[in-house]
Amino acid sequence: MGRSPCCDGEAGVKKGPWTPEEDKLLVDYIQEKGHGSWRRLPKLAGLNRCGKSCRLRWTNYLRPDIKRGRLTEDEEKLIIHLHSILGNKWSSIATKLPGRTDNEIKNYWNTHLRKKLLGMGIDPVTHRPRTDLSLLAGLPALLAATAGNNFASAGGAAWDMNALRLQADAAKFQLLQGLVRALATAAAPAPAPSASAGMDNFMALLAASNGNNAGHLGGGGGLDQSMLLQQCQWDGMLNLPPLTSSAPTSSLQISGLFDGFGAGDGLSSTELVDQGGASGSNVTDAVAPPPRPMVATDQECNNNNNGRASGGMSCEETPASSPFDGLDSLNLMVDDINTDGSWKDLLEQMSWLNSNEL
DNA sequence: AACCGAAGCAACCGCCCACGA
DNA sequence: ATCGTGGGCGGTTGCTTCGGT
């Protein structure tokens, strides 16, 4: 309300690091008389500082109950948990961590925990697996790096899914998991196949997968496709090696790819359906022989696992049909919607495999 | 060992808001 | 309704530490 900043206009007020002498003056005064009005405190304590500077110095550093030193693992977990609930309410978070200040927690979050979550493939804002554009931006490098070995060693013939897992950087692979999972629910064949249908489906996927993360793509559901294309480095993706119909030799290889990717970590097919996003049944319904819709499979898995969502990756009660049958059908579909035989085929195949390894 | 750039870290700044007088 | 004050938070700054050459 028109109030000028605390220290504006106070000529000669010292700024910068506090000296031990200043600290002592401040501590002695507060311990003897309490801080009272922070605005009047500096003059009363004999300090050439503004009141706010004194308050911050006291609350963030000089207070006797401040706990110094690196945060413990338990504190880290608590901060992450609280942040997932409270967001950037650092002071609220700090009240749950005795001896820690909001500023300290904020700094620790920005320098450590944020990066840590990002490295785990978790969006530090939403605390959900990243299915956003940065994920896509990382795909070309990931896939190109993997393709470099596989295509050379196999005479340019096959993608070895197990090798993909082994060779991929762990963090990037988690991002890939998120995308594949989302793709499995949304990468439907176009009703009227055309050269752009695959892209349209992809856009629908992104719109759906970002429904929970409003703001990431400019908020709301509206997508600027040209912007999206630019950010996805689409051109780079299209230049990746073409995919053949070769498939992993063992379904176990595939299911292993998704170990540890549990529902609640990301967008489940049911979540997408609930959001009004692309139906999770599309892939299997329209592409592959197995008649089981993914939504039903998810639910069954949940039931079989006593409510603990499997993430659709390890439910042993739902045998899938041979991936190879599905791949044949899938490839026919892919041929329809993709005229260039690009890397997108891989994602399509993986999404199908994902949906059939539930 | 010396240098240098990157990363980490503590602390401050500026703006804003809630609340009470 | 207005003003003064304390407090919250995002962003920034400058120093220190670390790791590579």
PDB file of C-alpha atoms in Angstrom, chain A residues 142-349:
ATOM      1  CA  LEU A 142      18.821 -41.028 -25.728  1.00  0.00           C
ATOM      2  CA  LEU A 143      17.526 -42.883 -28.717  1.00  0.00           C
ATOM      3  CA  ALA A 144      20.330 -41.833 -30.986  1.00  0.00           C
ATOM      4  CA  ALA A 145      22.910 -42.978 -28.488  1.00  0.00           C
ATOM      5  CA  THR A 146      21.226 -46.328 -28.121  1.00  0.00           C
ATOM      6  CA  ALA A 147      20.671 -46.698 -31.822  1.00  0.00           C
ATOM      7  CA  GLY A 148      24.313 -46.098 -32.470  1.00  0.00           C
ATOM      8  CA  ASN A 149      25.258 -49.378 -30.873  1.00  0.00           C
ATOM      9  CA  ASN A 150      22.296 -51.472 -31.779  1.00  0.00           C
ATOM     10  CA  PHE A 151      22.084 -50.636 -35.380  1.00  0.00           C
ATOM     11  CA  ALA A 152      25.757 -51.108 -35.889  1.00  0.00           C
ATOM     12  CA  SER A 153      26.074 -54.367 -34.018  1.00  0.00           C
ATOM     13  CA  ALA A 154      22.969 -55.937 -35.494  1.00  0.00           C
ATOM     14  CA  GLY A 155      23.690 -54.952 -39.008  1.00  0.00           C
ATOM     15  CA  GLY A 156      21.220 -52.160 -38.785  1.00  0.00           C
ATOM     16  CA  ALA A 157      18.433 -54.600 -38.153  1.00  0.00           C
ATOM     17  CA  ALA A 158      17.002 -54.423 -34.709  1.00  0.00           C
ATOM     18  CA  TRP A 159      16.325 -52.462 -31.589  1.00  0.00           C
ATOM     19  CA  ASP A 160      17.379 -54.426 -28.575  1.00  0.00           C
ATOM     20  CA  MET A 161      15.086 -53.263 -25.829  1.00  0.00           C
ATOM     21  CA  ASN A 162      17.173 -54.719 -23.086  1.00  0.00           C
ATOM     22  CA  ALA A 163      20.205 -52.971 -24.441  1.00  0.00           C
ATOM     23  CA  LEU A 164      18.182 -49.827 -24.509  1.00  0.00           C
ATOM     24  CA  ARG A 165      17.623 -50.128 -20.808  1.00  0.00           C
ATOM     25  CA  LEU A 166      21.203 -50.968 -20.050  1.00  0.00           C
ATOM     26  CA  GLN A 167      22.677 -48.298 -22.166  1.00  0.00           C
ATOM     27  CA  ALA A 168      20.305 -45.507 -21.429  1.00  0.00           C
ATOM     28  CA  ASP A 169      21.105 -43.057 -18.769  1.00  0.00           C
ATOM     29  CA  ALA A 170      18.959 -43.983 -15.808  1.00  0.00           C
ATOM     30  CA  ALA A 171      17.357 -40.636 -15.381  1.00  0.00           C
ATOM     31  CA  LYS A 172      16.541 -40.270 -19.024  1.00  0.00           C
ATOM     32  CA  PHE A 173      15.102 -43.708 -19.058  1.00  0.00           C
ATOM     33  CA  GLN A 174      12.705 -42.753 -16.345  1.00  0.00           C
ATOM     34  CA  LEU A 175      11.585 -39.882 -18.460  1.00  0.00           C
ATOM     35  CA  LEU A 176      11.122 -42.267 -21.317  1.00  0.00           C
ATOM     36  CA  GLN A 177       9.027 -44.502 -19.125  1.00  0.00           C
ATOM     37  CA  GLY A 178       6.706 -41.652 -18.403  1.00  0.00           C
ATOM     38  CA  LEU A 179       6.296 -40.849 -22.039  1.00  0.00           C
ATOM     39  CA  VAL A 180       5.755 -44.418 -23.083  1.00  0.00           C
ATOM     40  CA  ARG A 181       3.192 -44.888 -20.411  1.00  0.00           C
ATOM     41  CA  ALA A 182       1.334 -41.829 -21.549  1.00  0.00           C
ATOM     42  CA  LEU A 183       1.661 -42.900 -25.138  1.00  0.00           C
ATOM     43  CA  ALA A 184       0.139 -46.231 -24.319  1.00  0.00           C
ATOM     44  CA  THR A 185      -3.020 -44.467 -23.345  1.00  0.00           C
ATOM     45  CA  ALA A 186      -3.180 -41.858 -26.011  1.00  0.00           C
ATOM     46  CA  ALA A 187      -1.363 -42.841 -29.164  1.00  0.00           C
ATOM     47  CA  ALA A 188      -4.426 -43.919 -31.035  1.00  0.00           C
ATOM     48  CA  PRO A 189      -4.592 -44.478 -34.754  1.00  0.00           C
ATOM     49  CA  ALA A 190      -6.278 -41.737 -36.655  1.00  0.00           C
ATOM     50  CA  PRO A 191      -9.824 -42.359 -37.794  1.00  0.00           C
ATOM     51  CA  ALA A 192      -8.899 -41.202 -41.230  1.00  0.00           C
ATOM     52  CA  PRO A 193      -5.244 -42.057 -41.752  1.00  0.00           C
ATOM     53  CA  SER A 194      -3.167 -39.336 -43.180  1.00  0.00           C
ATOM     54  CA  ALA A 195       0.386 -38.214 -43.129  1.00  0.00           C
ATOM     55  CA  SER A 196      -0.270 -35.924 -40.214  1.00  0.00           C
ATOM     56  CA  ALA A 197      -2.455 -38.233 -38.192  1.00  0.00           C
ATOM     57  CA  GLY A 198       0.361 -39.524 -36.092  1.00  0.00           C
ATOM     58  CA  MET A 199       1.316 -36.021 -35.184  1.00  0.00           C
ATOM     59  CA  ASP A 200      -2.256 -35.158 -34.332  1.00  0.00           C
ATOM     60  CA  ASN A 201      -2.397 -38.089 -32.001  1.00  0.00           C
ATOM     61  CA  PHE A 202       0.804 -37.015 -30.440  1.00  0.00           C
ATOM     62  CA  MET A 203      -0.589 -33.568 -29.855  1.00  0.00           C
ATOM     63  CA  ALA A 204      -3.649 -35.099 -28.243  1.00  0.00           C
ATOM     64  CA  LEU A 205      -1.381 -37.085 -26.017  1.00  0.00           C
ATOM     65  CA  LEU A 206       0.536 -34.053 -24.956  1.00  0.00           C
ATOM     66  CA  ALA A 207      -2.626 -32.126 -24.305  1.00  0.00           C
ATOM     67  CA  ALA A 208      -3.897 -34.952 -22.160  1.00  0.00           C
ATOM     68  CA  SER A 209      -0.683 -35.636 -20.375  1.00  0.00           C
ATOM     69  CA  ASN A 210      -0.291 -32.017 -19.450  1.00  0.00           C
ATOM     70  CA  GLY A 211      -3.801 -31.687 -18.168  1.00  0.00           C
ATOM     71  CA  ASN A 212      -2.526 -32.092 -14.650  1.00  0.00           C
ATOM     72  CA  ASN A 213       0.276 -29.676 -15.148  1.00  0.00           C
ATOM     73  CA  ALA A 214      -1.525 -26.608 -16.290  1.00  0.00           C
ATOM     74  CA  GLY A 215       0.947 -23.914 -16.960  1.00  0.00           C
ATOM     75  CA  HIS A 216       3.716 -26.042 -18.342  1.00  0.00           C
ATOM     76  CA  LEU A 217       2.562 -25.457 -21.828  1.00  0.00           C
ATOM     77  CA  GLY A 218       1.229 -22.039 -21.326  1.00  0.00           C
ATOM     78  CA  GLY A 219      -1.705 -23.099 -19.236  1.00  0.00           C
ATOM     79  CA  GLY A 220      -5.064 -24.486 -20.118  1.00  0.00           C
ATOM     80  CA  GLY A 221      -5.381 -27.001 -22.857  1.00  0.00           C
ATOM     81  CA  GLY A 222      -4.448 -24.898 -25.826  1.00  0.00           C
ATOM     82  CA  LEU A 223      -1.273 -25.962 -27.528  1.00  0.00           C
ATOM     83  CA  ASP A 224       0.701 -23.950 -29.959  1.00  0.00           C
ATOM     84  CA  GLN A 225       1.776 -26.741 -32.216  1.00  0.00           C
ATOM     85  CA  SER A 226       4.525 -24.821 -33.919  1.00  0.00           C
ATOM     86  CA  MET A 227       6.011 -23.968 -30.554  1.00  0.00           C
ATOM     87  CA  LEU A 228       5.610 -27.539 -29.503  1.00  0.00           C
ATOM     88  CA  LEU A 229       7.372 -28.798 -32.552  1.00  0.00           C
ATOM     89  CA  GLN A 230      10.217 -26.464 -31.985  1.00  0.00           C
ATOM     90  CA  GLN A 231      10.629 -27.459 -28.391  1.00  0.00           C
ATOM     91  CA  CYS A 232      10.397 -31.130 -29.136  1.00  0.00           C
ATOM     92  CA  GLN A 233      13.233 -30.814 -31.572  1.00  0.00           C
ATOM     93  CA  TRP A 234      10.964 -32.681 -33.866  1.00  0.00           C
ATOM     94  CA  ASP A 235      13.268 -32.390 -36.795  1.00  0.00           C
ATOM     95  CA  GLY A 236      15.993 -34.048 -34.837  1.00  0.00           C
ATOM     96  CA  MET A 237      13.720 -36.862 -33.841  1.00  0.00           C
ATOM     97  CA  LEU A 238      12.703 -37.514 -37.407  1.00  0.00           C
ATOM     98  CA  ASN A 239      16.300 -37.968 -38.345  1.00  0.00           C
ATOM     99  CA  LEU A 240      16.743 -40.900 -36.052  1.00  0.00           C
ATOM    100  CA  PRO A 241      17.299 -44.297 -37.625  1.00  0.00           C
ATOM    101  CA  PRO A 242      14.221 -46.061 -38.960  1.00  0.00           C
ATOM    102  CA  LEU A 243      12.684 -48.868 -36.984  1.00  0.00           C
ATOM    103  CA  THR A 244      12.258 -52.390 -38.202  1.00  0.00           C
ATOM    104  CA  SER A 245       9.662 -54.891 -37.091  1.00  0.00           C
ATOM    105  CA  SER A 246      12.191 -56.701 -34.939  1.00  0.00           C
ATOM    106  CA  ALA A 247      11.120 -57.094 -31.391  1.00  0.00           C
ATOM    107  CA  PRO A 248      12.605 -58.120 -28.075  1.00  0.00           C
ATOM    108  CA  THR A 249      13.061 -61.844 -27.823  1.00  0.00           C
ATOM    109  CA  SER A 250      11.438 -62.138 -24.468  1.00  0.00           C
ATOM    110  CA  SER A 251       8.444 -60.500 -22.968  1.00  0.00           C
ATOM    111  CA  LEU A 252      10.366 -60.486 -19.727  1.00  0.00           C
ATOM    112  CA  GLN A 253      12.793 -58.130 -21.346  1.00  0.00           C
ATOM    113  CA  ILE A 254       9.976 -55.757 -21.943  1.00  0.00           C
ATOM    114  CA  SER A 255       8.336 -56.005 -18.583  1.00  0.00           C
ATOM    115  CA  GLY A 256      11.712 -55.465 -16.995  1.00  0.00           C
ATOM    116  CA  LEU A 257      11.974 -52.184 -18.763  1.00  0.00           C
ATOM    117  CA  PHE A 258       9.295 -50.761 -16.605  1.00  0.00           C
ATOM    118  CA  ASP A 259      10.273 -52.066 -13.217  1.00  0.00           C
ATOM    119  CA  GLY A 260       9.439 -49.686 -10.477  1.00  0.00           C
ATOM    120  CA  PHE A 261       7.142 -47.525 -12.489  1.00  0.00           C
ATOM    121  CA  GLY A 262       4.082 -47.573 -10.335  1.00  0.00           C
ATOM    122  CA  ALA A 263       0.724 -45.972 -10.738  1.00  0.00           C
ATOM    123  CA  GLY A 264       0.502 -42.797  -8.777  1.00  0.00           C
ATOM    124  CA  ASP A 265       3.882 -41.983 -10.189  1.00  0.00           C
ATOM    125  CA  GLY A 266       2.366 -40.815 -13.357  1.00  0.00           C
ATOM    126  CA  LEU A 267      -0.611 -40.633 -15.554  1.00  0.00           C
ATOM    127  CA  SER A 268      -2.456 -43.880 -15.386  1.00  0.00           C
ATOM    128  CA  SER A 269      -4.771 -44.772 -18.171  1.00  0.00           C
ATOM    129  CA  THR A 270      -7.714 -44.287 -15.900  1.00  0.00           C
ATOM    130  CA  GLU A 271      -6.498 -40.866 -14.952  1.00  0.00           C
ATOM    131  CA  LEU A 272      -6.299 -39.900 -18.564  1.00  0.00           C
ATOM    132  CA  VAL A 273      -9.760 -41.173 -19.207  1.00  0.00           C
ATOM    133  CA  ASP A 274     -11.053 -39.287 -16.228  1.00  0.00           C
ATOM    134  CA  GLN A 275      -9.440 -36.163 -17.539  1.00  0.00           C
ATOM    135  CA  GLY A 276     -11.248 -36.565 -20.789  1.00  0.00           C
ATOM    136  CA  GLY A 277      -7.983 -37.301 -22.485  1.00  0.00           C
ATOM    137  CA  ALA A 278      -7.404 -39.908 -25.100  1.00  0.00           C
ATOM    138  CA  SER A 279      -8.781 -43.258 -24.166  1.00  0.00           C
ATOM    139  CA  GLY A 280      -6.409 -45.798 -22.806  1.00  0.00           C
ATOM    140  CA  SER A 281      -8.081 -48.492 -24.804  1.00  0.00           C
ATOM    141  CA  ASN A 282      -7.276 -47.009 -28.114  1.00  0.00           C
ATOM    142  CA  VAL A 283      -3.976 -48.683 -28.639  1.00  0.00           C
ATOM    143  CA  THR A 284      -5.129 -52.196 -28.060  1.00  0.00           C
ATOM    144  CA  ASP A 285      -8.597 -51.759 -29.426  1.00  0.00           C
ATOM    145  CA  ALA A 286      -7.611 -50.419 -32.729  1.00  0.00           C
ATOM    146  CA  VAL A 287      -4.130 -51.677 -33.276  1.00  0.00           C
ATOM    147  CA  ALA A 288      -3.417 -55.054 -31.815  1.00  0.00           C
ATOM    148  CA  PRO A 289      -5.313 -58.317 -31.608  1.00  0.00           C
ATOM    149  CA  PRO A 290      -5.621 -58.481 -27.803  1.00  0.00           C
ATOM    150  CA  PRO A 291      -9.153 -57.387 -27.061  1.00  0.00           C
ATOM    151  CA  ARG A 292      -8.536 -56.368 -23.478  1.00  0.00           C
ATOM    152  CA  PRO A 293      -8.868 -52.650 -22.994  1.00  0.00           C
ATOM    153  CA  MET A 294      -6.034 -51.124 -21.020  1.00  0.00           C
ATOM    154  CA  VAL A 295      -8.354 -49.497 -18.540  1.00  0.00           C
ATOM    155  CA  ALA A 296      -9.795 -52.814 -17.498  1.00  0.00           C
ATOM    156  CA  THR A 297      -6.341 -54.303 -17.269  1.00  0.00           C
ATOM    157  CA  ASP A 298      -5.194 -51.534 -15.004  1.00  0.00           C
ATOM    158  CA  GLN A 299      -8.110 -52.051 -12.729  1.00  0.00           C
ATOM    159  CA  GLU A 300      -7.557 -55.760 -12.610  1.00  0.00           C
ATOM    160  CA  CYS A 301      -3.944 -55.290 -11.777  1.00  0.00           C
ATOM    161  CA  ASN A 302      -4.884 -52.998  -8.972  1.00  0.00           C
ATOM    162  CA  ASN A 303      -7.282 -55.545  -7.614  1.00  0.00           C
ATOM    163  CA  ASN A 304      -4.795 -58.343  -7.904  1.00  0.00           C
ATOM    164  CA  ASN A 305      -2.224 -56.327  -6.099  1.00  0.00           C
ATOM    165  CA  ASN A 306      -4.426 -55.504  -3.200  1.00  0.00           C
ATOM    166  CA  GLY A 307      -4.871 -51.949  -4.209  1.00  0.00           C
ATOM    167  CA  ARG A 308      -1.226 -51.295  -4.795  1.00  0.00           C
ATOM    168  CA  ALA A 309      -1.071 -50.131  -8.348  1.00  0.00           C
ATOM    169  CA  SER A 310       1.403 -52.008 -10.417  1.00  0.00           C
ATOM    170  CA  GLY A 311       1.860 -49.227 -12.860  1.00  0.00           C
ATOM    171  CA  GLY A 312       0.735 -51.664 -15.420  1.00  0.00           C
ATOM    172  CA  MET A 313       4.160 -53.182 -15.724  1.00  0.00           C
ATOM    173  CA  SER A 314       4.290 -56.219 -13.552  1.00  0.00           C
ATOM    174  CA  CYS A 315       0.860 -57.696 -13.168  1.00  0.00           C
ATOM    175  CA  GLU A 316       1.331 -61.391 -13.612  1.00  0.00           C
ATOM    176  CA  GLU A 317      -2.345 -62.247 -13.849  1.00  0.00           C
ATOM    177  CA  THR A 318      -2.931 -60.750 -17.243  1.00  0.00           C
ATOM    178  CA  PRO A 319      -1.218 -62.709 -19.976  1.00  0.00           C
ATOM    179  CA  ALA A 320      -0.705 -60.721 -23.094  1.00  0.00           C
ATOM    180  CA  SER A 321      -0.937 -62.107 -26.551  1.00  0.00           C
ATOM    181  CA  SER A 322       2.257 -62.565 -28.456  1.00  0.00           C
ATOM    182  CA  PRO A 323       3.905 -59.214 -28.981  1.00  0.00           C
ATOM    183  CA  PHE A 324       4.826 -60.264 -32.444  1.00  0.00           C
ATOM    184  CA  ASP A 325       1.245 -60.563 -33.608  1.00  0.00           C
ATOM    185  CA  GLY A 326       0.613 -57.172 -32.239  1.00  0.00           C
ATOM    186  CA  LEU A 327       3.697 -55.750 -33.797  1.00  0.00           C
ATOM    187  CA  ASP A 328       2.635 -56.918 -37.199  1.00  0.00           C
ATOM    188  CA  SER A 329      -0.672 -55.197 -36.832  1.00  0.00           C
ATOM    189  CA  LEU A 330       0.962 -52.243 -35.284  1.00  0.00           C
ATOM    190  CA  ASN A 331       3.379 -51.883 -38.111  1.00  0.00           C
ATOM    191  CA  LEU A 332       0.558 -51.938 -40.616  1.00  0.00           C
ATOM    192  CA  MET A 333      -1.094 -49.160 -38.720  1.00  0.00           C
ATOM    193  CA  VAL A 334       2.125 -47.277 -38.395  1.00  0.00           C
ATOM    194  CA  ASP A 335       2.651 -47.563 -42.111  1.00  0.00           C
ATOM    195  CA  ASP A 336      -0.690 -45.894 -42.566  1.00  0.00           C
ATOM    196  CA  ILE A 337      -0.090 -42.988 -40.304  1.00  0.00           C
ATOM    197  CA  ASN A 338       3.605 -42.523 -40.842  1.00  0.00           C
ATOM    198  CA  THR A 339       4.933 -42.316 -44.279  1.00  0.00           C
ATOM    199  CA  ASP A 340       8.501 -41.820 -43.269  1.00  0.00           C
ATOM    200  CA  GLY A 341       9.190 -44.832 -41.049  1.00  0.00           C
ATOM    201  CA  SER A 342      10.634 -42.602 -38.387  1.00  0.00           C
ATOM    202  CA  TRP A 343      11.558 -43.064 -34.769  1.00  0.00           C
ATOM    203  CA  LYS A 344       7.931 -42.541 -33.900  1.00  0.00           C
ATOM    204  CA  ASP A 345       7.394 -46.170 -34.829  1.00  0.00           C
ATOM    205  CA  LEU A 346       9.515 -47.130 -31.903  1.00  0.00           C
ATOM    206  CA  LEU A 347       7.352 -45.198 -29.529  1.00  0.00           C
ATOM    207  CA  GLU A 348       4.265 -46.693 -31.058  1.00  0.00           C
ATOM    208  CA  GLN A 349       5.657 -50.160 -30.649  1.00  0.00           C
TER     209      GLN A 349
END
